[in-house]
Amino acid sequence: METKKPGNKDLILREKLALQRTILANQSTFLSFLRTSMYFLIAGLSLRNLLKVENSLLIEIALFVTSFVIFVLGTLNFFKHRKSIANNKKHIGDYQLEYYEM
């Protein structure tokens, strides 16, 4: 008669904590993209009032476009990695069922 080996509870906990750290890192990265995008937006808004530069409209438009591009790339990056994390969450240890059966 074969007895089942108990699942390694520490390993399951470690994988769950690693997954939570990955989720938090993804959120932190998105907020960094958002912060950088806002810096470019504020630079574009304050350029005309702060500095008297010729062709400041072109520089403002360039800063606004850069801000928008950074925001879009950050958003796409966030959702791409969130989907990847969700797919990997399904594969945390095939021994997970054995753990819950004990």
Short mmCIF file of C-alpha atoms in Angstrom, two decimals:
data_model
loop_
_atom_site.label_atom_id
_atom_site.label_comp_id
_atom_site.label_asym_id
_atom_site.label_seq_id
_atom_site.Cartn_x
_atom_site.Cartn_y
_atom_site.Cartn_z
CA MET A 1 0.00 0.00 0.00
CA GLU A 2 1.38 3.37 -1.05
CA THR A 3 1.22 6.36 1.21
CA LYS A 4 1.18 9.86 -0.16
CA LYS A 5 3.94 12.19 0.84
CA PRO A 6 2.66 15.36 2.43
CA GLY A 7 3.09 18.52 0.33
CA ASN A 8 5.74 20.98 1.28
CA LYS A 9 3.71 23.73 2.98
CA ASP A 10 6.69 26.10 3.13
CA LEU A 11 7.16 25.89 -0.62
CA ILE A 12 3.51 26.73 -1.28
CA LEU A 13 3.66 29.71 1.06
CA ARG A 14 6.90 30.91 -0.53
CA GLU A 15 5.34 30.74 -4.01
CA LYS A 16 2.27 32.65 -2.86
CA LEU A 17 4.41 35.36 -1.29
CA ALA A 18 6.56 35.58 -4.42
CA LEU A 19 3.42 36.01 -6.48
CA GLN A 20 2.21 38.83 -4.22
CA ARG A 21 5.61 40.55 -4.52
CA THR A 22 5.39 40.27 -8.29
CA ILE A 23 1.91 41.82 -8.31
CA LEU A 24 3.11 44.69 -6.13
CA ALA A 25 6.15 45.21 -8.36
CA ASN A 26 3.89 45.39 -11.41
CA GLN A 27 1.72 48.02 -9.73
CA SER A 28 4.78 49.98 -8.65
CA THR A 29 6.10 49.96 -12.21
CA PHE A 30 2.79 51.25 -13.53
CA LEU A 31 2.84 54.08 -11.00
CA SER A 32 6.37 54.95 -12.11
CA PHE A 33 5.20 55.18 -15.71
CA LEU A 34 2.31 57.37 -14.59
CA ARG A 35 4.59 59.64 -12.56
CA THR A 36 6.99 60.07 -15.49
CA SER A 37 4.10 60.82 -17.82
CA MET A 38 2.80 63.47 -15.44
CA TYR A 39 6.26 65.08 -15.26
CA PHE A 40 6.31 65.48 -19.03
CA LEU A 41 2.75 66.84 -18.99
CA ILE A 42 3.58 69.42 -16.31
CA ALA A 43 6.73 70.41 -18.19
CA GLY A 44 4.65 70.99 -21.30
CA LEU A 45 2.07 73.04 -19.41
CA SER A 46 4.57 75.25 -17.63
CA LEU A 47 6.97 75.83 -20.51
CA ARG A 48 5.20 78.84 -21.98
CA ASN A 49 4.69 80.59 -18.64
CA LEU A 50 8.11 79.84 -17.19
CA LEU A 51 10.41 80.38 -20.15
CA LYS A 52 10.15 82.79 -23.03
CA VAL A 53 11.37 80.50 -25.80
CA GLU A 54 10.73 80.86 -29.52
CA ASN A 55 8.76 77.97 -30.97
CA SER A 56 7.66 76.95 -27.51
CA LEU A 57 4.43 75.61 -28.99
CA LEU A 58 6.39 72.89 -30.84
CA ILE A 59 8.26 71.94 -27.68
CA GLU A 60 4.98 71.86 -25.72
CA ILE A 61 3.37 69.60 -28.30
CA ALA A 62 6.42 67.31 -28.24
CA LEU A 63 6.22 67.09 -24.45
CA PHE A 64 2.46 66.37 -24.55
CA VAL A 65 2.94 63.64 -27.15
CA THR A 66 5.79 62.13 -25.13
CA SER A 67 3.62 62.20 -22.02
CA PHE A 68 0.78 60.45 -23.83
CA VAL A 69 3.10 57.81 -25.33
CA ILE A 70 4.66 57.04 -21.94
CA PHE A 71 1.20 56.72 -20.37
CA VAL A 72 -0.04 54.38 -23.12
CA LEU A 73 3.12 52.23 -22.97
CA GLY A 74 2.87 52.03 -19.18
CA THR A 75 -0.78 51.00 -19.33
CA LEU A 76 -0.11 48.35 -21.98
CA ASN A 77 2.86 47.06 -19.98
CA PHE A 78 0.75 46.83 -16.82
CA PHE A 79 -2.06 44.84 -18.44
CA LYS A 80 0.35 42.57 -20.33
CA HIS A 81 2.20 41.66 -17.15
CA ARG A 82 -1.03 41.34 -15.15
CA LYS A 83 -2.27 38.78 -17.65
CA SER A 84 1.04 36.93 -17.50
CA ILE A 85 0.92 36.88 -13.68
CA ALA A 86 -2.65 35.56 -13.75
CA ASN A 87 -1.61 32.77 -16.14
CA ASN A 88 1.34 31.83 -13.92
CA LYS A 89 -0.86 31.80 -10.83
CA LYS A 90 -2.62 28.73 -12.25
CA HIS A 91 0.65 26.81 -12.32
CA ILE A 92 1.75 27.25 -8.72
CA GLY A 93 2.78 23.76 -7.78
CA ASP A 94 0.82 20.80 -9.05
CA TYR A 95 1.13 19.53 -5.48
CA GLN A 96 -1.33 22.18 -4.33
CA LEU A 97 -4.24 19.75 -4.48
CA GLU A 98 -2.35 17.27 -2.29
CA TYR A 99 -1.82 20.02 0.28
CA TYR A 100 -5.52 20.79 0.55
CA GLU A 101 -6.50 17.12 0.77
CA MET A 102 -4.47 16.59 3.99
#
